[in-house]
Amino acid sequence: MGKLDFSPIADTTRRAEIVALLRRAILTGQLEPGQKLNELRIAEQMRVSRAPLREAMRELVQEGILTSIPYAGTFVIDVTAKDIDDAYSLNKVLDEFAIELTWKLRDQRFFDDLDRRHEAVKQATRDLDTTRQIETALQLHGLIYEWADNSVLLETWQRLTSRLQMYFALHQRARNEPVPSEDVHETYVRLLKGNDMRAAQRHAREHIDLDFEELLAYARSLEKRSSKGA
Amino acid sequence: MGKLDFSPIADTTRRAEIVALLRRAILTGQLEPGQKLNELRIAEQMRVSRAPLREAMRELVQEGILTSIPYAGTFVIDVTAKDIDDAYSLNKVLDEFAIELTWKLRDQRFFDDLDRRHEAVKQATRDLDTTRQIETALQLHGLIYEWADNSVLLETWQRLTSRLQMYFALHQRARNEPVPSEDVHETYVRLLKGNDMRAAQRHAREHIDLDFEELLAYARSLEKRSSKGA
DNA sequence: TCTTGTTAGATTGTCGACAATCTGCTTGTC
DNA sequence: GACAAGCAGATTGTCGACAATCTAACAAGA
């Protein structure tokens, strides 16, 4: 059902633009899990040859949101409940670590940025813009990784985030009941501003406010169905 | 091993072969950090066109061992002491997590595999084959990740491993004094076989036997020098 | 001498065409 | 009707050539 229209590419290298376009299409759920990406069709829509498109797809395969089978095709990854569970549990461990690293580096700029990102989530919530809501929530949570001053950790988190964003978008899309939310991030932000690191870590480990539990339940409900064709 | 088990068919695409070749060249230090990869030259040497080579390079960029600057070139990543330190500290956290997940899944096959990999390290050590020594040591440590039954964690570890292997190979290469080792993995293996999970985790966190400290010292000693040209 | 503009060479980015491979349908046989 | 062989059609993988961009060497002018 992939009648998504791409607009022609503009500046910088085509490859980079293509990566951005495809990533966005996948993470917002415009390209559905399991869907095959037809190189010729996409290349024509973007007014681009297959070479940069294929290179872009190779990047996204390594990024973990596409999967490739030689001579068969490249597909959006399938989302299983196990995948989500795996990502969830690793995320908790990483959060705890990131908080530990960030803790003594916090300063006024950190708190300001924290508030700013928190506000962005609340704004998206008021706007009922669910896609942006997911995006901003993940950015809020990403702050501790950006401040942790550990490039490998940050990279790891960003890879995880891609998938998380895709999962959540999928979930939101399913129940077009759009708004989950009053302010679920309140506690998280307050603890990050406070003086009790252990409490913040505990909150991250036990109570994470991203609605994983519900997401998991949704994924399990999908598990029963057969895979869809083209 | 008397039961008939078919492994997947070999990847018959040139791209996959190229990825394997390049990765090996980088991880063994044949391609040095900072070095530029000339597409035309490499393509000619491999008797391959630039298309699959470029796709392969794109994969390795995402894998984190190459870095690319548009219209300038693709280079082997530079190794800084900070990078190693970052990877090291994240590795400790992940090890601890992997041990926790693996712990209750251990069975006889796990212990057998553990012994087998441990033996492989000792064999490589006896052979004075330092490259293989690094490789097998990392495979030994990778066992807990393979058993942890968390695909995202395994993927993360494998990405980390690429870099670690590169760092260690670099280090070994520098001091051609080849042998570090009597059996430094003894304690690690013994604890993984035992009944005290906390002790195993503590060992992973505090005492990891991969010679990180020495590696770090070496990297810091390099920090003073300027970058080299082609 | 220093700066600035130009130009030639080399290298990366992109394109269109061809080769290899897969998929599904058709055909022929039993 | 069931089944294997074989033939299109479509799609991915690879190639060689061209376009865009960078580098550095050189010349002209202050």
mmCIF file of C-alpha atoms in Angstrom, chain A:
data_model
loop_
_atom_site.group_PDB
_atom_site.id
_atom_site.type_symbol
_atom_site.label_atom_id
_atom_site.label_comp_id
_atom_site.label_asym_id
_atom_site.label_seq_id
_atom_site.Cartn_x
_atom_site.Cartn_y
_atom_site.Cartn_z
ATOM 1 C CA MET A 1 0.000 0.000 0.000
ATOM 2 C CA GLY A 2 2.992 2.280 -0.452
ATOM 3 C CA LYS A 3 1.549 5.173 -2.408
ATOM 4 C CA LEU A 4 3.601 7.681 -0.482
ATOM 5 C CA ASP A 5 4.808 10.557 -2.677
ATOM 6 C CA PHE A 6 8.313 11.880 -2.251
ATOM 7 C CA SER A 7 9.226 15.358 -3.357
ATOM 8 C CA PRO A 8 12.412 15.946 -5.349
ATOM 9 C CA ILE A 9 15.697 16.304 -3.552
ATOM 10 C CA ALA A 10 17.396 19.635 -2.961
ATOM 11 C CA ASP A 11 20.762 20.647 -1.486
ATOM 12 C CA THR A 12 23.898 18.967 -0.016
ATOM 13 C CA THR A 13 24.576 15.424 -1.117
ATOM 14 C CA ARG A 14 21.594 13.584 -2.415
ATOM 15 C CA ARG A 15 22.465 10.608 -0.280
ATOM 16 C CA ALA A 16 22.137 12.553 2.955
ATOM 17 C CA GLU A 17 18.805 14.003 1.924
ATOM 18 C CA ILE A 18 17.529 10.591 0.986
ATOM 19 C CA VAL A 19 18.580 9.150 4.330
ATOM 20 C CA ALA A 20 16.702 11.915 6.108
ATOM 21 C CA LEU A 21 13.579 11.468 4.008
ATOM 22 C CA LEU A 22 13.515 7.706 4.364
ATOM 23 C CA ARG A 23 14.238 7.793 8.076
ATOM 24 C CA ARG A 24 11.433 10.206 8.667
ATOM 25 C CA ALA A 25 9.049 8.127 6.565
ATOM 26 C CA ILE A 26 9.915 5.039 8.570
ATOM 27 C CA LEU A 27 9.924 6.616 12.010
ATOM 28 C CA THR A 28 6.575 8.279 11.500
ATOM 29 C CA GLY A 29 5.077 5.049 10.276
ATOM 30 C CA GLN A 30 4.405 6.227 6.741
ATOM 31 C CA LEU A 31 6.396 3.219 5.693
ATOM 32 C CA GLU A 32 4.969 0.289 7.596
ATOM 33 C CA PRO A 33 6.935 -2.517 9.262
ATOM 34 C CA GLY A 34 7.625 -5.369 6.914
ATOM 35 C CA GLN A 35 6.988 -3.245 3.866
ATOM 36 C CA LYS A 36 9.316 -3.717 0.958
ATOM 37 C CA LEU A 37 11.153 -0.737 -0.477
ATOM 38 C CA ASN A 38 11.135 -0.842 -4.255
ATOM 39 C CA GLU A 39 14.297 0.879 -5.397
ATOM 40 C CA LEU A 40 13.086 1.825 -8.835
ATOM 41 C CA ARG A 41 9.816 3.289 -7.646
ATOM 42 C CA ILE A 42 11.345 5.295 -4.805
ATOM 43 C CA ALA A 43 14.193 6.518 -6.998
ATOM 44 C CA GLU A 44 11.714 7.779 -9.571
ATOM 45 C CA GLN A 45 9.580 9.510 -6.947
ATOM 46 C CA MET A 46 12.605 11.291 -5.546
ATOM 47 C CA ARG A 47 13.970 12.067 -9.027
ATOM 48 C CA VAL A 48 17.215 10.417 -8.125
ATOM 49 C CA SER A 49 19.165 7.522 -9.502
ATOM 50 C CA ARG A 50 19.377 4.235 -7.668
ATOM 51 C CA ALA A 51 23.023 4.640 -6.677
ATOM 52 C CA PRO A 52 22.614 7.242 -3.898
ATOM 53 C CA LEU A 53 19.333 5.646 -2.895
ATOM 54 C CA ARG A 54 20.981 2.291 -2.404
ATOM 55 C CA GLU A 55 23.789 3.862 -0.403
ATOM 56 C CA ALA A 56 21.231 5.578 1.783
ATOM 57 C CA MET A 57 19.400 2.318 2.305
ATOM 58 C CA ARG A 58 22.636 0.624 3.273
ATOM 59 C CA GLU A 59 23.071 3.209 6.019
ATOM 60 C CA LEU A 60 19.586 2.644 7.352
ATOM 61 C CA VAL A 61 20.135 -1.095 7.340
ATOM 62 C CA GLN A 62 23.143 -0.591 9.589
ATOM 63 C CA GLU A 63 21.116 1.823 11.663
ATOM 64 C CA GLY A 64 18.803 -1.066 12.368
ATOM 65 C CA ILE A 65 15.495 0.163 10.965
ATOM 66 C CA LEU A 66 15.779 -1.574 7.602
ATOM 67 C CA THR A 67 16.751 -5.124 6.845
ATOM 68 C CA SER A 68 18.113 -6.467 3.620
ATOM 69 C CA ILE A 69 17.975 -9.865 1.948
ATOM 70 C CA PRO A 70 20.267 -10.226 -1.067
ATOM 71 C CA TYR A 71 18.413 -10.339 -4.364
ATOM 72 C CA ALA A 72 15.107 -10.276 -2.531
ATOM 73 C CA GLY A 73 14.815 -6.722 -1.297
ATOM 74 C CA THR A 74 15.140 -4.278 1.551
ATOM 75 C CA PHE A 75 12.342 -4.099 4.097
ATOM 76 C CA VAL A 76 11.293 -2.007 7.042
ATOM 77 C CA ILE A 77 12.091 -4.066 10.131
ATOM 78 C CA ASP A 78 9.335 -6.067 11.686
ATOM 79 C CA VAL A 79 8.387 -5.124 15.190
ATOM 80 C CA THR A 80 7.999 -7.972 17.626
ATOM 81 C CA ALA A 81 7.035 -7.722 21.267
ATOM 82 C CA LYS A 82 10.392 -9.266 22.103
ATOM 83 C CA ASP A 83 12.221 -6.513 20.257
ATOM 84 C CA ILE A 84 10.378 -3.869 22.192
ATOM 85 C CA ASP A 85 10.983 -5.649 25.441
ATOM 86 C CA ASP A 86 14.677 -5.997 24.651
ATOM 87 C CA ALA A 87 14.982 -2.343 23.739
ATOM 88 C CA TYR A 88 13.043 -1.365 26.830
ATOM 89 C CA SER A 89 15.214 -3.269 29.265
ATOM 90 C CA LEU A 90 18.445 -2.092 27.700
ATOM 91 C CA ASN A 91 17.117 1.437 27.734
ATOM 92 C CA LYS A 92 16.641 1.274 31.469
ATOM 93 C CA VAL A 93 20.213 0.169 32.027
ATOM 94 C CA LEU A 94 21.559 2.892 29.770
ATOM 95 C CA ASP A 95 19.403 5.546 31.416
ATOM 96 C CA GLU A 96 20.805 4.635 34.780
ATOM 97 C CA PHE A 97 24.338 4.861 33.462
ATOM 98 C CA ALA A 98 23.694 8.145 31.668
ATOM 99 C CA ILE A 99 22.284 9.686 34.813
ATOM 100 C CA GLU A 100 25.357 8.635 36.739
ATOM 101 C CA LEU A 101 27.698 10.196 34.195
ATOM 102 C CA THR A 102 25.659 13.348 33.773
ATOM 103 C CA TRP A 103 25.007 13.958 37.434
ATOM 104 C CA LYS A 104 28.137 15.852 38.365
ATOM 105 C CA LEU A 105 28.199 17.714 35.050
ATOM 106 C CA ARG A 106 24.818 19.347 35.519
ATOM 107 C CA ASP A 107 24.782 23.132 35.591
ATOM 108 C CA GLN A 108 22.407 25.958 34.865
ATOM 109 C CA ARG A 109 22.561 25.385 31.138
ATOM 110 C CA PHE A 110 21.536 21.817 31.714
ATOM 111 C CA PHE A 111 18.523 22.798 33.795
ATOM 112 C CA ASP A 112 17.518 25.422 31.253
ATOM 113 C CA ASP A 113 17.745 22.944 28.416
ATOM 114 C CA LEU A 114 15.798 20.444 30.469
ATOM 115 C CA ASP A 115 12.999 22.955 30.971
ATOM 116 C CA ARG A 116 13.055 23.920 27.347
ATOM 117 C CA ARG A 117 12.638 20.364 26.163
ATOM 118 C CA HIS A 118 10.017 19.676 28.755
ATOM 119 C CA GLU A 119 8.108 22.669 27.523
ATOM 120 C CA ALA A 120 8.368 21.419 23.950
ATOM 121 C CA VAL A 121 6.686 18.177 24.942
ATOM 122 C CA LYS A 122 3.911 20.036 26.700
ATOM 123 C CA GLN A 123 3.442 22.245 23.668
ATOM 124 C CA ALA A 124 3.181 19.278 21.322
ATOM 125 C CA THR A 125 0.706 17.732 23.716
ATOM 126 C CA ARG A 126 -1.422 20.868 23.692
ATOM 127 C CA ASP A 127 -1.248 20.873 19.900
ATOM 128 C CA LEU A 128 -2.406 17.261 19.790
ATOM 129 C CA ASP A 129 0.509 16.638 17.443
ATOM 130 C CA THR A 130 1.246 13.051 18.364
ATOM 131 C CA THR A 131 4.201 12.602 16.046
ATOM 132 C CA ARG A 132 5.904 15.634 17.458
ATOM 133 C CA GLN A 133 4.920 14.540 20.924
ATOM 134 C CA ILE A 134 6.920 11.344 20.526
ATOM 135 C CA GLU A 135 9.806 13.218 18.990
ATOM 136 C CA THR A 136 10.035 15.786 21.737
ATOM 137 C CA ALA A 137 9.603 13.246 24.513
ATOM 138 C CA LEU A 138 12.547 11.268 23.164
ATOM 139 C CA GLN A 139 14.564 14.462 22.872
ATOM 140 C CA LEU A 140 13.796 15.224 26.475
ATOM 141 C CA HIS A 141 15.071 11.840 27.495
ATOM 142 C CA GLY A 142 18.065 12.216 25.229
ATOM 143 C CA LEU A 143 19.355 15.184 27.175
ATOM 144 C CA ILE A 144 21.128 13.096 29.777
ATOM 145 C CA TYR A 145 22.918 11.259 26.984
ATOM 146 C CA GLU A 146 24.079 14.434 25.351
ATOM 147 C CA TRP A 147 25.451 15.625 28.653
ATOM 148 C CA ALA A 148 27.016 12.367 29.733
ATOM 149 C CA ASP A 149 30.123 13.146 27.689
ATOM 150 C CA ASN A 150 30.482 9.611 26.404
ATOM 151 C CA SER A 151 30.328 9.446 22.641
ATOM 152 C CA VAL A 152 29.865 5.698 22.455
ATOM 153 C CA LEU A 153 26.983 5.844 24.872
ATOM 154 C CA LEU A 154 25.377 8.668 22.946
ATOM 155 C CA GLU A 155 25.665 6.752 19.693
ATOM 156 C CA THR A 156 24.140 3.697 21.278
ATOM 157 C CA TRP A 157 21.246 5.708 22.597
ATOM 158 C CA GLN A 158 20.622 7.288 19.231
ATOM 159 C CA ARG A 159 20.423 3.891 17.586
ATOM 160 C CA LEU A 160 17.998 2.757 20.245
ATOM 161 C CA THR A 161 15.977 5.916 19.821
ATOM 162 C CA SER A 162 15.369 5.269 16.152
ATOM 163 C CA ARG A 163 13.645 2.075 16.993
ATOM 164 C CA LEU A 164 11.814 3.419 19.990
ATOM 165 C CA GLN A 165 10.446 6.283 17.968
ATOM 166 C CA MET A 166 9.230 3.838 15.351
ATOM 167 C CA TYR A 167 7.569 1.652 17.941
ATOM 168 C CA PHE A 168 5.794 4.510 19.610
ATOM 169 C CA ALA A 169 4.678 6.028 16.337
ATOM 170 C CA LEU A 170 3.245 2.686 15.365
ATOM 171 C CA HIS A 171 1.413 2.470 18.622
ATOM 172 C CA GLN A 172 0.005 5.954 18.434
ATOM 173 C CA ARG A 173 -1.073 5.318 14.906
ATOM 174 C CA ALA A 174 -2.982 2.203 15.898
ATOM 175 C CA ARG A 175 -5.163 3.848 18.481
ATOM 176 C CA ASN A 176 -5.963 7.124 16.790
ATOM 177 C CA GLU A 177 -7.141 8.066 20.217
ATOM 178 C CA PRO A 178 -4.370 10.618 20.189
ATOM 179 C CA VAL A 179 -3.750 12.091 23.616
ATOM 180 C CA PRO A 180 -2.262 9.998 26.387
ATOM 181 C CA SER A 181 -1.265 12.718 28.469
ATOM 182 C CA GLU A 182 -1.290 15.157 31.062
ATOM 183 C CA ASP A 183 2.248 15.796 32.122
ATOM 184 C CA VAL A 184 3.830 12.400 32.637
ATOM 185 C CA HIS A 185 7.366 13.755 32.597
ATOM 186 C CA GLU A 186 6.894 15.944 35.647
ATOM 187 C CA THR A 187 8.553 13.533 38.074
ATOM 188 C CA TYR A 188 11.408 12.762 35.745
ATOM 189 C CA VAL A 189 12.313 16.399 35.311
ATOM 190 C CA ARG A 190 11.965 17.165 39.002
ATOM 191 C CA LEU A 191 14.257 14.303 39.998
ATOM 192 C CA LEU A 192 16.888 15.328 37.462
ATOM 193 C CA LYS A 193 16.926 18.759 39.013
ATOM 194 C CA GLY A 194 17.164 17.429 42.547
ATOM 195 C CA ASN A 195 19.998 16.202 44.693
ATOM 196 C CA ASP A 196 19.203 12.514 44.974
ATOM 197 C CA MET A 197 20.901 10.686 42.138
ATOM 198 C CA ARG A 198 19.801 7.270 43.360
ATOM 199 C CA ALA A 199 16.194 8.392 43.313
ATOM 200 C CA ALA A 200 16.527 9.574 39.732
ATOM 201 C CA GLN A 201 18.093 6.305 38.732
ATOM 202 C CA ARG A 202 15.434 4.328 40.510
ATOM 203 C CA HIS A 203 12.789 6.298 38.708
ATOM 204 C CA ALA A 204 14.502 5.547 35.418
ATOM 205 C CA ARG A 205 14.750 1.864 36.186
ATOM 206 C CA GLU A 206 11.326 1.266 37.640
ATOM 207 C CA HIS A 207 9.031 3.919 36.523
ATOM 208 C CA ILE A 208 10.064 5.194 33.187
ATOM 209 C CA ASP A 209 7.356 7.472 31.980
ATOM 210 C CA LEU A 210 7.489 6.603 28.350
ATOM 211 C CA ASP A 211 4.515 4.349 28.090
ATOM 212 C CA PHE A 212 6.348 1.144 27.496
ATOM 213 C CA GLU A 213 3.922 -1.141 29.210
ATOM 214 C CA GLU A 214 1.066 -0.102 27.034
ATOM 215 C CA LEU A 215 3.276 -0.284 23.984
ATOM 216 C CA LEU A 216 4.234 -3.824 24.866
ATOM 217 C CA ALA A 217 0.646 -4.889 25.314
ATOM 218 C CA TYR A 218 -0.156 -3.471 21.923
ATOM 219 C CA ALA A 219 2.770 -5.286 20.301
ATOM 220 C CA ARG A 220 1.724 -8.574 21.868
ATOM 221 C CA SER A 221 -1.764 -8.106 20.492
ATOM 222 C CA LEU A 222 -0.239 -7.833 17.031
ATOM 223 C CA GLU A 223 1.782 -10.972 17.499
ATOM 224 C CA LYS A 224 -1.157 -13.179 16.583
ATOM 225 C CA ARG A 225 -1.555 -11.952 13.080
ATOM 226 C CA SER A 226 0.110 -13.312 9.994
ATOM 227 C CA SER A 227 2.538 -11.184 8.042
ATOM 228 C CA LYS A 228 1.066 -9.084 5.299
ATOM 229 C CA GLY A 229 1.995 -9.264 1.618
ATOM 230 C CA ALA A 230 2.760 -6.406 -0.713
#
